[in-house]
Each structure stands twice: as C-alpha cells, then as structure tokens.
Short mmCIF file of C-alpha atoms and ligand atoms in Angstrom, two decimals:
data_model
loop_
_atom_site.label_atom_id
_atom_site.label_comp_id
_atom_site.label_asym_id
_atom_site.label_seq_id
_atom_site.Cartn_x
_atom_site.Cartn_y
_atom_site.Cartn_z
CA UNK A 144 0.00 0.00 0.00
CA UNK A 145 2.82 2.39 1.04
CA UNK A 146 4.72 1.70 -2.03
CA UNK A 147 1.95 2.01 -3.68
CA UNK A 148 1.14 5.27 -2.68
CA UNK A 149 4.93 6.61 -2.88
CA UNK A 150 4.89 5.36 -6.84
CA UNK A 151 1.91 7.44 -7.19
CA UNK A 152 3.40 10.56 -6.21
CA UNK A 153 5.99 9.87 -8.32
CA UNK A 154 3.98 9.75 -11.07
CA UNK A 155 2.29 13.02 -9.87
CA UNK A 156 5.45 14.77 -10.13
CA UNK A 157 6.46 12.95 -13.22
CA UNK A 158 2.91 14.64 -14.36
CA UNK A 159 3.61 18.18 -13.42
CA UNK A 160 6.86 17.91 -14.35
CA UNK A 161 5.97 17.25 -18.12
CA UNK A 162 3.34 19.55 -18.01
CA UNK A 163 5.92 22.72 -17.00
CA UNK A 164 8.01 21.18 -19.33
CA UNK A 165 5.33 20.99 -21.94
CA UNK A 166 4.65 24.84 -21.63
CA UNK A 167 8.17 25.85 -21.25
CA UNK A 168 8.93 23.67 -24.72
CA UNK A 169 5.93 25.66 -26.40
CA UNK A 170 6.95 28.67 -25.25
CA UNK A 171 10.33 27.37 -26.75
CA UNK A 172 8.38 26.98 -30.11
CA UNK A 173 8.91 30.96 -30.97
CA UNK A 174 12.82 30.04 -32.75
CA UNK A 175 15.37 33.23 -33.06
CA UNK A 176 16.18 34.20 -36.48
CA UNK A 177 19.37 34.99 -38.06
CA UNK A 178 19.69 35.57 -41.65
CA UNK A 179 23.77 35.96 -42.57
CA UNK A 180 23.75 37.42 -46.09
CA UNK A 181 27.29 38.00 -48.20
CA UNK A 182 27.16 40.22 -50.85
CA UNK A 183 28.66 38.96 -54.21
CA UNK A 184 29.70 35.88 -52.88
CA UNK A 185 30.23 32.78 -55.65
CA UNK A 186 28.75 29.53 -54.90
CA UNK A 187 32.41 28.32 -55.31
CA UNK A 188 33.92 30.34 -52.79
CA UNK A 189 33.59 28.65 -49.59
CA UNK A 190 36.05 25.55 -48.26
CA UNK A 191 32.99 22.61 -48.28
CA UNK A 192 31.96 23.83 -52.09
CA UNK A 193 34.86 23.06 -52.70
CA UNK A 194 37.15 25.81 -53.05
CA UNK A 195 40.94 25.12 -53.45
CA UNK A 196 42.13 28.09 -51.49
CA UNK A 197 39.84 29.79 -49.05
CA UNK A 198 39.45 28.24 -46.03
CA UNK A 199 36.23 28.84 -44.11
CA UNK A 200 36.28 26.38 -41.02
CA UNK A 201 33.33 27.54 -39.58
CA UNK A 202 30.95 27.15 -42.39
CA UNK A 203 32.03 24.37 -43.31
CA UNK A 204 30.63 23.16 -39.60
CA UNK A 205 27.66 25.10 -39.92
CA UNK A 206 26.90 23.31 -43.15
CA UNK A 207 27.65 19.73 -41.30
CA UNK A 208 25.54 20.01 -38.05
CA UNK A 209 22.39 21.57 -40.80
CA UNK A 210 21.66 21.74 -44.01
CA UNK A 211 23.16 22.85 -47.13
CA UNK A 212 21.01 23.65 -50.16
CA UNK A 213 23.19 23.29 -53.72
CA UNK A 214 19.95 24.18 -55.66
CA UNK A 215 18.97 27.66 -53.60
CA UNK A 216 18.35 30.89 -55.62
CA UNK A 217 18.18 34.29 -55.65
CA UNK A 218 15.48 36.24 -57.15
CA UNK A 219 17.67 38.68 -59.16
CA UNK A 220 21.39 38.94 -60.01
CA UNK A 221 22.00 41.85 -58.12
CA UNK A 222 21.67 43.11 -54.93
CA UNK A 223 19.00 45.98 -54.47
CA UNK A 224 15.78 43.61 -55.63
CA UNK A 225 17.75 40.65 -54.38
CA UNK A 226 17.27 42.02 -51.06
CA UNK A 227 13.82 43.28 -51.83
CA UNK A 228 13.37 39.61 -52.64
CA UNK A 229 14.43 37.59 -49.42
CA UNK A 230 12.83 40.53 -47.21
CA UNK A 231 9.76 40.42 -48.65
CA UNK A 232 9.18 37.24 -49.89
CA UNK A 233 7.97 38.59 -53.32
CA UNK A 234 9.28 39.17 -56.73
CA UNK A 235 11.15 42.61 -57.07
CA UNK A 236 8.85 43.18 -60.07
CA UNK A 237 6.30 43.53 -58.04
CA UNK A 238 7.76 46.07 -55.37
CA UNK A 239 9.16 48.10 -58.63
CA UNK A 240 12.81 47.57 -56.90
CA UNK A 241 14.30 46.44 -60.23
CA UNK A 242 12.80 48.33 -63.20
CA UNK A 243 14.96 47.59 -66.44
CA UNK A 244 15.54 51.13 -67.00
CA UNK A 245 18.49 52.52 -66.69
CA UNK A 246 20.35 51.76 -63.03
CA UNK A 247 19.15 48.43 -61.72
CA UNK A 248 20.05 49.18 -58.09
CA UNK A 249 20.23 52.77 -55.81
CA UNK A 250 22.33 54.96 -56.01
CA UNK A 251 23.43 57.76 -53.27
CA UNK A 252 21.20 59.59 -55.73
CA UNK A 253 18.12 57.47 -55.60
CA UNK A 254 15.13 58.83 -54.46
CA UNK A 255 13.42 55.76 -53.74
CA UNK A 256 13.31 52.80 -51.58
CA UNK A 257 11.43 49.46 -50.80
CA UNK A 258 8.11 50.68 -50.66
CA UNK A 259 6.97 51.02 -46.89
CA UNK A 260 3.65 49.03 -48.06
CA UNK A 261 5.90 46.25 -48.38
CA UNK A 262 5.57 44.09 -45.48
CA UNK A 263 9.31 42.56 -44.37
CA UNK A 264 10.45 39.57 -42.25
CA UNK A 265 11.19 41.66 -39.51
CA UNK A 266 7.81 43.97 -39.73
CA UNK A 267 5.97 40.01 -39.27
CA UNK A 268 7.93 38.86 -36.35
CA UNK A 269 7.54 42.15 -34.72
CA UNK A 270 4.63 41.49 -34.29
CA UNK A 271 4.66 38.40 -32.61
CA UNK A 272 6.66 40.16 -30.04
CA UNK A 273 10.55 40.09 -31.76
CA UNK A 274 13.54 42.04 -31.41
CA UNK A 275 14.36 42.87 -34.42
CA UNK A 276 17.96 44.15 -35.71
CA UNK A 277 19.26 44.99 -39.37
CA UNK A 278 23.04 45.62 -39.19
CA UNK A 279 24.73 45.81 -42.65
CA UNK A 280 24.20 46.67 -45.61
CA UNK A 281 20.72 47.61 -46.80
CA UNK A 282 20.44 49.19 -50.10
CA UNK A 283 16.62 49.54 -50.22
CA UNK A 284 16.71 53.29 -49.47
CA UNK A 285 19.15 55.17 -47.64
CA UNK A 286 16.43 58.21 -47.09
CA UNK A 287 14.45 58.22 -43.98
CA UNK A 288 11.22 56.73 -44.66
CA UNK A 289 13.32 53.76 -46.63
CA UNK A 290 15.68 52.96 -44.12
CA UNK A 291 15.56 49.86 -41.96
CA UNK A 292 13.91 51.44 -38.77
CA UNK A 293 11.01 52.28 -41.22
CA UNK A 294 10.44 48.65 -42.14
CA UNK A 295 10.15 46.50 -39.58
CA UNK A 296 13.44 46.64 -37.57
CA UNK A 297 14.21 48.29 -33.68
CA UNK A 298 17.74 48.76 -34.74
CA UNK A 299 19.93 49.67 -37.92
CA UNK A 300 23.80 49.54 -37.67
CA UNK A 301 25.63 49.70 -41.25
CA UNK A 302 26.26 51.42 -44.82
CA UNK A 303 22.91 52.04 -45.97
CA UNK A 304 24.43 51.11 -49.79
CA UNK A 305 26.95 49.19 -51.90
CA UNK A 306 30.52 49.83 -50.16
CA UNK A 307 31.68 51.24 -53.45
CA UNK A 308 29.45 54.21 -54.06
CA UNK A 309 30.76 58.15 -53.75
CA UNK A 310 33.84 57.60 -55.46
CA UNK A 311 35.81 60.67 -54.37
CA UNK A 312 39.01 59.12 -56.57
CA UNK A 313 39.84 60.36 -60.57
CA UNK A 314 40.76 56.12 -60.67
CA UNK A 315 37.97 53.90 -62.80
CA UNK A 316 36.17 51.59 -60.79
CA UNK A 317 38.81 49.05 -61.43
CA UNK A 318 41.71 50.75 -60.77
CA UNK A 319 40.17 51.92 -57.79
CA UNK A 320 39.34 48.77 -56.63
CA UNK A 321 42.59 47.03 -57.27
CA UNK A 322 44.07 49.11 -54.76
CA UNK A 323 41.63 49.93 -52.91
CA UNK A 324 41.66 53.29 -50.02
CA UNK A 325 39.08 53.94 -46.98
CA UNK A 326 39.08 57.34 -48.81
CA UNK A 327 38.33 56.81 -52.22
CA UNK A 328 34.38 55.52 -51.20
CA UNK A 329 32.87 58.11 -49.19
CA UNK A 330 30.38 55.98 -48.11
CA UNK A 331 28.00 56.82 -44.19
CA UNK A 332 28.24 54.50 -41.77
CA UNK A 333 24.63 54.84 -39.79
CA UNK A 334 23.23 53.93 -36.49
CA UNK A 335 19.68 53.92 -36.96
CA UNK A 336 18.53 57.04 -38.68
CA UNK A 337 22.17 58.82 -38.34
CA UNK A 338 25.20 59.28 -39.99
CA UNK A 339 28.23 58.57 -37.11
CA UNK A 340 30.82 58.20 -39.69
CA UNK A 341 32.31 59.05 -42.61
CA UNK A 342 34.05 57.70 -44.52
CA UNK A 343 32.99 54.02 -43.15
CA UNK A 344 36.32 52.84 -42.25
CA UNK A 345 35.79 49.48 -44.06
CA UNK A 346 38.49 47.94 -42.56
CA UNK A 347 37.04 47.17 -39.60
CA UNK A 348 33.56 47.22 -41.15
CA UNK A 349 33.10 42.98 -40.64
CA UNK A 350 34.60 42.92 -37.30
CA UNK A 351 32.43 45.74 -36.14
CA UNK A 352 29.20 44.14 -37.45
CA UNK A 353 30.05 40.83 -36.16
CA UNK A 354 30.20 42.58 -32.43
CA UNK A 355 26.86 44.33 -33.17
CA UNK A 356 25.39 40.92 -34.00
CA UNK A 357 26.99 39.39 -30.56
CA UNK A 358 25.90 42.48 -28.22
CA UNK A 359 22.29 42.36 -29.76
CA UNK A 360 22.30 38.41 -28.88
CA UNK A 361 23.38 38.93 -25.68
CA UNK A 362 20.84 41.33 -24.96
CA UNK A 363 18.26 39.85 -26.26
CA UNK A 364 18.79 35.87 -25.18
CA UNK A 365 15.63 35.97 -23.03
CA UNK A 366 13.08 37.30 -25.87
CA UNK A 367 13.10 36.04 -29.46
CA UNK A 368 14.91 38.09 -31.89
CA UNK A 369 15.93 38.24 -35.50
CA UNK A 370 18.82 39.70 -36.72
CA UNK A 371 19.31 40.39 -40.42
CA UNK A 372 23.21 40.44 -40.59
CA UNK A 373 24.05 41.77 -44.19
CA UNK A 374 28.15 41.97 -44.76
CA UNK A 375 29.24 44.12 -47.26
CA UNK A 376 31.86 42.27 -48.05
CA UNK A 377 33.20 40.70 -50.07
CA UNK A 378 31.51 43.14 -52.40
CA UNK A 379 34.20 45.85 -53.85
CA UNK A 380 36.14 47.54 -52.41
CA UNK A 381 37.81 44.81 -50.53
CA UNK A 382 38.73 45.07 -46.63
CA UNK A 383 39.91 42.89 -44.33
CA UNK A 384 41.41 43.83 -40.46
CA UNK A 385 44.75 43.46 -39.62
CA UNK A 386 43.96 39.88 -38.32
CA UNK A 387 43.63 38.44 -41.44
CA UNK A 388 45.49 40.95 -43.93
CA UNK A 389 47.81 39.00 -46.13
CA UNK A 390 46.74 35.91 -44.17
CA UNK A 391 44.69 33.77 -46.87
CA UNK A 392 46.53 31.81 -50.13
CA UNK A 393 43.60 33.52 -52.17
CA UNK A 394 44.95 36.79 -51.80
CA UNK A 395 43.01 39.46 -50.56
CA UNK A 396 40.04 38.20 -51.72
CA UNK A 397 40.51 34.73 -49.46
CA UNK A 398 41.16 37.61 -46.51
CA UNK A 399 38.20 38.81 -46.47
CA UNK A 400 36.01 35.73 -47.08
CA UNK A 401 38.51 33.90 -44.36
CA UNK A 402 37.26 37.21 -42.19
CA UNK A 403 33.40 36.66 -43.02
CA UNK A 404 34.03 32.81 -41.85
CA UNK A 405 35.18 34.07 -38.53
CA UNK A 406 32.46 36.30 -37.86
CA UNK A 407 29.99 33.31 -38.73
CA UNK A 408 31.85 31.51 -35.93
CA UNK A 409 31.73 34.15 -33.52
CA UNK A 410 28.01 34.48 -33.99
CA UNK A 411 27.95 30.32 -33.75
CA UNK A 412 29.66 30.96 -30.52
CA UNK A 413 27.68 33.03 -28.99
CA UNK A 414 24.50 31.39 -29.51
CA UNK A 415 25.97 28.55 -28.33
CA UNK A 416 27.92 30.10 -25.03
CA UNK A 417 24.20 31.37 -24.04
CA UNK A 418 22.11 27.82 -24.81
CA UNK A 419 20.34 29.83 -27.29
CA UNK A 420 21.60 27.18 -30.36
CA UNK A 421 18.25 24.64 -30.13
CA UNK A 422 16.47 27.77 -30.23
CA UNK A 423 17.84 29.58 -33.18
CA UNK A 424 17.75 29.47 -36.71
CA UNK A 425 20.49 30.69 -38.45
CA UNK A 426 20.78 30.73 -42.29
CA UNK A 427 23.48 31.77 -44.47
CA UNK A 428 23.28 32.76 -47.99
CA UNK A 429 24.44 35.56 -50.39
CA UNK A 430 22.71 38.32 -52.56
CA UNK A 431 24.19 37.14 -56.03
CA UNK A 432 26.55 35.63 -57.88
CA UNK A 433 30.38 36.66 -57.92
CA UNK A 434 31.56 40.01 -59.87
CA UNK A 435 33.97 37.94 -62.14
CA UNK A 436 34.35 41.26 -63.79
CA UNK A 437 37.00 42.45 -61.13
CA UNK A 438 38.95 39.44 -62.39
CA UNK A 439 41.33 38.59 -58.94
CA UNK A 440 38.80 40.97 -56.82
CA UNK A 441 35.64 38.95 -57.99
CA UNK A 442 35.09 35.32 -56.55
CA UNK A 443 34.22 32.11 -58.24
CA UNK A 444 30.96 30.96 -59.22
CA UNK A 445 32.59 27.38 -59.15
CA UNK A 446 31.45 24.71 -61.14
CA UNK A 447 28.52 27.21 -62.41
CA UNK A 448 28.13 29.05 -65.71
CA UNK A 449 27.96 33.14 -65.48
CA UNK A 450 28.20 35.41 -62.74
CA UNK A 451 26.75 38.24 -60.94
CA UNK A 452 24.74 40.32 -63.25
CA UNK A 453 23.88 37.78 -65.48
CA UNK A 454 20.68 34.59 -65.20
CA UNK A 455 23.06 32.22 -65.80
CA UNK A 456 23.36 29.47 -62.90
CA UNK A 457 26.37 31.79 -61.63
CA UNK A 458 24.82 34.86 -61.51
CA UNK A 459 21.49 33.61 -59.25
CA UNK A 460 22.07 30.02 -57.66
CA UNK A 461 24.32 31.07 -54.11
CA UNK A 462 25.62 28.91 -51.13
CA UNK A 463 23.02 28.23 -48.61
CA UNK A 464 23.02 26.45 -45.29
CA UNK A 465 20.53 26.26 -42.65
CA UNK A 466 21.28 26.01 -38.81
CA UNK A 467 19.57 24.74 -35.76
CA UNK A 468 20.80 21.60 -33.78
CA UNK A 469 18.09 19.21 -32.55
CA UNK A 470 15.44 20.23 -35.02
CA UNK A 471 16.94 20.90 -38.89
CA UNK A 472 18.57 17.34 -39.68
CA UNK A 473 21.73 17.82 -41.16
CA UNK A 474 21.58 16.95 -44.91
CA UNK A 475 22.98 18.37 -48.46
CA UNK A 476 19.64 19.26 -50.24
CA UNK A 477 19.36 19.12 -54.09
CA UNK A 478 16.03 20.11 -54.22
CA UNK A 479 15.24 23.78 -55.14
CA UNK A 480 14.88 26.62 -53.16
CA UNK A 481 14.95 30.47 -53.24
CA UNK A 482 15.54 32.98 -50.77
CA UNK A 483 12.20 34.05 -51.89
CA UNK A 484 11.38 31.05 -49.50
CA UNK A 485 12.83 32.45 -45.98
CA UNK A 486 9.97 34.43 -45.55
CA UNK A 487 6.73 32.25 -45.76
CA UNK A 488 9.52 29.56 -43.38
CA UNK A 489 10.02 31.90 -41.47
CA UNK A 490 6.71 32.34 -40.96
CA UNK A 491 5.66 29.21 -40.29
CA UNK A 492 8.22 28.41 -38.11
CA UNK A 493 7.67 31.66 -35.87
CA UNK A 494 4.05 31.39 -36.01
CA UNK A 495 3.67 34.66 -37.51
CA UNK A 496 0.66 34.93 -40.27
CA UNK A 497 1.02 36.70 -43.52
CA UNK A 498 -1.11 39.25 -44.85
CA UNK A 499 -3.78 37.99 -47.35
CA UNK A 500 -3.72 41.03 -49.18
CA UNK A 501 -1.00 40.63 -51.67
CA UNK A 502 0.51 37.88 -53.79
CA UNK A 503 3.31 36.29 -52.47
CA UNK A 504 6.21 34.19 -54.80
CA UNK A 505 7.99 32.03 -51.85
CA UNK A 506 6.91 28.85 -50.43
CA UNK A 507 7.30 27.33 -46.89
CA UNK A 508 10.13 25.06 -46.97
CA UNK A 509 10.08 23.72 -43.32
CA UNK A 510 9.01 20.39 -44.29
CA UNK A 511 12.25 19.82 -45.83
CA UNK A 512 14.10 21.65 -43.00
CA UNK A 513 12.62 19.85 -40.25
CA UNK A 514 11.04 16.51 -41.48
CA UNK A 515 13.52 16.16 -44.75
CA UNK A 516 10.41 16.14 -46.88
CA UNK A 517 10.69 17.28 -50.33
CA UNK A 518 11.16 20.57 -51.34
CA UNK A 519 7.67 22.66 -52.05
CA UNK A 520 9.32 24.75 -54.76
CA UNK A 521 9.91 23.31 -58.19
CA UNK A 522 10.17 26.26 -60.21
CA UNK A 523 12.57 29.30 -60.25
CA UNK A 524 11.96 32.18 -62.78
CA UNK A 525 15.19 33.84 -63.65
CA UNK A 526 14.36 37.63 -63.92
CA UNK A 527 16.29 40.27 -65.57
CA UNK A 528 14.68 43.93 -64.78
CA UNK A 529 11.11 42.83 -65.55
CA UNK A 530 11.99 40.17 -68.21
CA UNK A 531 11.62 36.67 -67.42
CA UNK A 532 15.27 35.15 -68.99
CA UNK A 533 14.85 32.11 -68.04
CA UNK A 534 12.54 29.51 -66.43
CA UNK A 535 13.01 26.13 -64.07
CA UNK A 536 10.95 23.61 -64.11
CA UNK A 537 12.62 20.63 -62.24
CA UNK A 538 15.76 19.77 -63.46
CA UNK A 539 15.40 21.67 -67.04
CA UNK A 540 15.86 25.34 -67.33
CA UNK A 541 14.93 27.12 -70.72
CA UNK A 542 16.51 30.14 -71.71
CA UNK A 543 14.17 33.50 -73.54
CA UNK A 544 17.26 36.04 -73.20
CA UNK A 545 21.00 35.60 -72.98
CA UNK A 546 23.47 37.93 -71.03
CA UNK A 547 27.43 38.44 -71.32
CA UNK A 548 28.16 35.66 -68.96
CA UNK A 549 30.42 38.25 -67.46
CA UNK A 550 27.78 39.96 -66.49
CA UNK A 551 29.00 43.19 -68.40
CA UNK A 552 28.21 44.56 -70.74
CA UNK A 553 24.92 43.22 -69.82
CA UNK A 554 23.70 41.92 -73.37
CA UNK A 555 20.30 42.30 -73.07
CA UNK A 556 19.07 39.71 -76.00
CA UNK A 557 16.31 38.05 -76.87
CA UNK A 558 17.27 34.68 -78.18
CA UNK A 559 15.72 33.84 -81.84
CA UNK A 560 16.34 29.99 -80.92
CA UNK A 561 15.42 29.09 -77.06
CA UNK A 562 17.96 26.82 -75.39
CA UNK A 563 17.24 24.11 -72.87
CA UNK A 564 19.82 22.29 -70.64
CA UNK A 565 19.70 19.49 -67.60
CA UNK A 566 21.22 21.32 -64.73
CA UNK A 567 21.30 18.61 -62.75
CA UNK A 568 23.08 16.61 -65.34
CA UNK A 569 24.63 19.58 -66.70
CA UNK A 570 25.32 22.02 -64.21
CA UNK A 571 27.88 23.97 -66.33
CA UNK A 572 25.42 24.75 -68.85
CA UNK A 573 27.40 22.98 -71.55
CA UNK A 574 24.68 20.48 -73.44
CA UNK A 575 21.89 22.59 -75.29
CA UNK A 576 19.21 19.63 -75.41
CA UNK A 577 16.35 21.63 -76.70
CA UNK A 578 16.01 19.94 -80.14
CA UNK A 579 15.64 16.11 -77.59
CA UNK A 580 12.96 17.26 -75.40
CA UNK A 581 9.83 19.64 -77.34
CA UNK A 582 7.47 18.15 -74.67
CA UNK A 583 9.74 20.08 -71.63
CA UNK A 584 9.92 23.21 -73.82
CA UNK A 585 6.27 23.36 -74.32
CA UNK A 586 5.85 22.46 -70.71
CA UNK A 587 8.44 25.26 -69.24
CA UNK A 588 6.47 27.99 -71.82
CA UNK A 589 3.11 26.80 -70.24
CA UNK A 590 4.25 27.75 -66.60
CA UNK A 591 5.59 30.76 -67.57
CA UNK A 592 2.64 32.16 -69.33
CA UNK A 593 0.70 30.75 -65.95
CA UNK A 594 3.67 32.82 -64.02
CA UNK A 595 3.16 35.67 -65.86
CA UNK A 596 -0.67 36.05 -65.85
CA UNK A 597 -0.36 36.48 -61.62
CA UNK A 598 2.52 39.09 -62.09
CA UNK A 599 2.45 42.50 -63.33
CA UNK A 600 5.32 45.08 -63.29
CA UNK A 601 5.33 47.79 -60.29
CA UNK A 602 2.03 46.37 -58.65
CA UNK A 603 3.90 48.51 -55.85
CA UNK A 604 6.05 51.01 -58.10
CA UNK A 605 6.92 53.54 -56.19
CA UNK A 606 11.04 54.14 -57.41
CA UNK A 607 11.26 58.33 -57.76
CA UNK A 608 13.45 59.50 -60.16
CA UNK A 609 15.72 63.15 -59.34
MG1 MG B 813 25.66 41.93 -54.42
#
C-alpha cells in the first residue's frame, strides 16, 4: 500500500513535471532568427563547395551540423531587388525595386526605396513580439522613410548602400578597386537614422558588425529576436582587419572571405555560449553571384556558368546552409529553393501569419528543413529587370534572353532559338538539349505564361526618379 502510494506521487510529479516542461517547450516553439547574407559571394567560394584556397572552417561546420542547399536561388542577379526579394518574400517586379531602366540598383542619388507598403520579415515577427535588428548593408533606401527602422526593424547599424558608391578618386572603378583606399568611397556609416561616420572605415567594417550581431544576442537571449546580418563584403572595395590581412593563399580576396568565416563563428559561438543554439535558426546565404568582372577581386561561381549580373546558374544560384541543432537534420539538399522562400519559413516556423492582401512568390520550406520532406518549390523564374530570362521547371531550365556571362556589358538579348539544358546533369550549362525534349519546352512555356498572368510590373512602383 505504502509503495503504492509513494509510486503514485511519483507519477504526480512525473505529471507536473511534463506539463511545466510541456509549456516551457511551447513557449520554446517561438525560434530566433538569423539571416547571414554575403554580398557577391560565388557559390564556389567557400572551403565545403569546394574551393581550393579559401578556407572557411566555420561554415564548413555550420553546413555539417544543418543543411546545405546546392539548388537555392536568388530572385535577381544583383543586390537591391535581391534584397527586396528575401525581405519580402515577393518578386522585385512587383515592389518596382528592379525596373529595367536605366540603373538596376540605388544609387546615393536614388530617391526611392522598398516601398513602406511592403511588409518585411522583420515587420511580421515584430509582431509576434521580436527584437528585431538589421546591421549591414541595406540598399533599399538610404532616405528616412526607406531605411531599416522604417520597415520593420528596432535597430539599424551599417552602410545604408553598396561599399563602393561616392567615389571621391579620378581612378575607374577598377583601378580603384585594385588598390583599394578607406578614402576613395565616401560611403555613411549609420546607427539607426544617423550618420556617425564618414568615410565608413571598411576595414574594420566585418569585425564591427560581427560585435553588433553578438551584443544584440546577448541582450536579447531571453526574448526572441531576428537579426538580419548583411556583410558588405566581399563586395568591392575589398577590406579585411589586420587579423587576417595577407593571411589567406587567395589573396586578398581569401582575406576577407577567411574574415566573413570568422564572424559566422563568432556568432555560432555566442548562440551557443548562451544555450540559445536549439532555439535559433540561423541561415546563411548571399545576394548574387560573384563580380567575375574584377577578375582577382571577384570570386568564383565554381562549377557554375555566369556570374553576378547575369541569369546564368552563376549569376542567381548562391551557397546556402541552414542552422539549428536538434530540429533541422543535417543533410545536403538538391532540391530547389529560393531565398524568396525564408519568408513564408520563417513564418511558419515563428508562427507569424502573412497578410492575405498581396501575392506572395515564396513557399514554406520547413518540411524539408525539419522533417527532410521534399522541397515545395519546383520552379525558379530567372528575372532580368522585368523580363523573365529564363525559367526552371525541375531539373530543365529554358533560356528566352542571354546575357554576357560576365555579367558586363549586360547583353540584353532576346534569343531567336530558345535553349534548354539538364542542370542537374549539366550544371555547367554545356549540353543545349532543346532539339531532344519539345514536350519540356512546351511544358516550361506553359508555366511561364501561368507565371506571368499572376505578375504585373510595379504592382507597388513607387522608385522616384531626381
Ligand atoms: Mg551583391
């Protein structure tokens, strides 16, 4: 009777024991966010694609303990409506953040921005009760009502545009950039709505973001946050710090990429050193593909066709790895995805609902991230400006347009003959297949008619011109 008794207050306690526990692991169900976004980095240029001379350690562990994407896109080849993209989950055509006429991302001179009627990442975890930090580079509007405290975020620490802009130097761009000077790029560095410095000393510019991401962790460990960490590097001009200056057998290139690996690290770490890692999401990816252009200043799309600028594989698929011990089961995924994606995920994961009053182009990919299901997407549209270049259905890709595969000049043609390749089979873009397989070509046209009746230019245009 006695031991009866004592094994049922055991099981009592057992009871309320899993019940707090219960609570406290649905309470645990609102993840952390951090995006880590590279700008102009090549699929090639990281040690576990396979690079022969930049060493990134720390990826390469991030990418073992999650998942690495090899199929993961972009939704344009350069970075102002790439970013629109990823923040917004919808097609820069239809925020009117890459137009096809004339510049195809701001300028110190723009008057526009990211329409505030867009709604971001960070504007739908606010409101399930985030902290929410942009520290970077934004390029979506450096004036006031464009800037990241205007769309969503508590917090802005960065270079509100490309690293390169206000040349103050006679030099071209490449002369400028092979040698590059703190001086010769006149760019702000802001905290929140203020300039504190001037010209950004770039040096330092990774090192002091990385701390920015580490201080706003630290701060924030008991409520969930997101922080949208965009490096400007290793865009043009190229900076590393003194720690890893002449350090990397890639030259200064490898430096700086070597740099951006420790910072991922460092931001590892500190998840980690506060418990906060089976908790937190962290996904790294990059804008676009690498500015080959620059030649030795440009990184490698590696075993892709193209780079930056252009539709080619090189230009718009980007390294990708998701993050977050105990729940995203380490894999290599060869499915497709987008960054287009990270925002209905996101959503899903967080709990946060989307608005029903606009169209969105990304689909939730936490089946695959959490029960290795297969991938929702299936499709990736390859826009140029507001032309559709290309189109993916599966593993074939047809081509409308072709660009310089150097990205510039940008060769804005329309082809008179389509092409088609495998590139799953063919990842180069070698094989033109399109006189074997009519059926696909007919197929690929269909969806992008389908595509194209849901999607009209500058359903949010709001770019001024001065
Ligand atoms: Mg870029």
């Amino acid at each position: 009777m006695k031991i009866h008794f004592k094994s049922s207050l055991i099981s009592f306690f057992i009871a309320v024991y899993s019940l707090f526990e219960c609570l406290y692991c649905q309470q645990e169900k609102t993840p952390n966010i951090i995006i880590i976004f590279t700008d102009d980095l090549g699929y090639g240029d990281l040690g576990i694609q396979g690079h022969p001379s930049i060493q990134t350690p720390y990826i390469d562990q991030m990418a073992r303990e999650g998942q690495r994407w090899t199929n993961f896109y972009v939704a344009a080849n350069v970075c102002t409506p790439s970013r629109a993209a990823l923040l917004t989950g919808r097609l820069p055509i239809r925020s009117g953040t890459d137009t096809n006429e004339g510049a195809r991302v701001f300028f110190p001179n723009s008057a526009g921005g990211l329409p505030p009627e867009e709604i971001t990442i960070a504007e739908i975890l606010k409101k399930k009760g985030y902290k929410t930090a942009a520290i970077g580079k934004w390029h979506l509007g450096h004036l006031p009502e464009f800037l990241p405290t205007n769309q969503g975020f508590d917090s802005y620490f960065g270079i509100p545009y490309s690293n390169d802009m206000n040349p103050t130097t006679n030099l071209t761009h490449a002369e400028a950039n092979a040698d590059p000077k703190i001086e010769y790029f006149n760019v702000p560095l802001m905290r929140n709505e203020e300039i504190i410095e001037r010209p950004a000393q770039q040096n330092t510019i990774t090192k002091r973001y990385t701390e920015e991401a580490q201080k706003f962790i630290v701060e924030n460990k008991e409520n969930p946050f997101f922080i949208y960490l965009a490096h400007n590097m290793p865009h043009v001009p190229l900076f590393a710090s003194d720690d890893f200056l002449g350090t990397s057998k890639r030259g200064l290139y490898g430096d700086v990429v070597e740099e951006l690996d420790w910072s991922v690290g460092e931001v590892l770490k500190t998840v980690k050193e506060y418990d906060l890692e089976k908790n937190t999401m962290v996904v790294f990816t990059s804008d676009n593909g690498p500015w080959t252009v620059l030649n030795v200043n440009g990184g490698s799309p590696g075993p892709l066709y193209g780079a930056k600028a252009t539709s080619y594989e090189g230009g718009m698929r980007v390294p990708a790895i998701f993050w977050w011990p105990g729940k995203i089961e380490p894999d290599v995924i060869m499915d497709i995805g987008s960054t287009l994606d990270l925002l209905p995920t996101i959503s899903k994961i967080s709990g946060a609902s989307l608005s029903q009053d606009r169209n969105y182009d990304g689909y939730d990919l936490s089946a695959t991230l959490i029960e290795n299901k297969k991938s929702s997407r299936e499709e990736m549209f390859y826009y140029h400006g507001t032309n559709v270049f290309a189109a993916r259905k599966g593993d074939y890709k047809l081509y409308f347009y072709e660009n310089n595969p150097n990205g510039y000049p940008e060769k804005l043609g329309k082809l008179d003959e389509l092409k088609l390749f495998n590139i799953q089979k063919d990842p180069s873009e070698r094989f033109n297949i399109i006189e074997e397989f009519p059926e696909v070509v007919k197929e690929i046209k269909k969806l992008l008619k389908e595509h194209q009746k849901n999607v009209h230019p500058g359903e949010n245009q709001m770019i001024k011109k001065i």
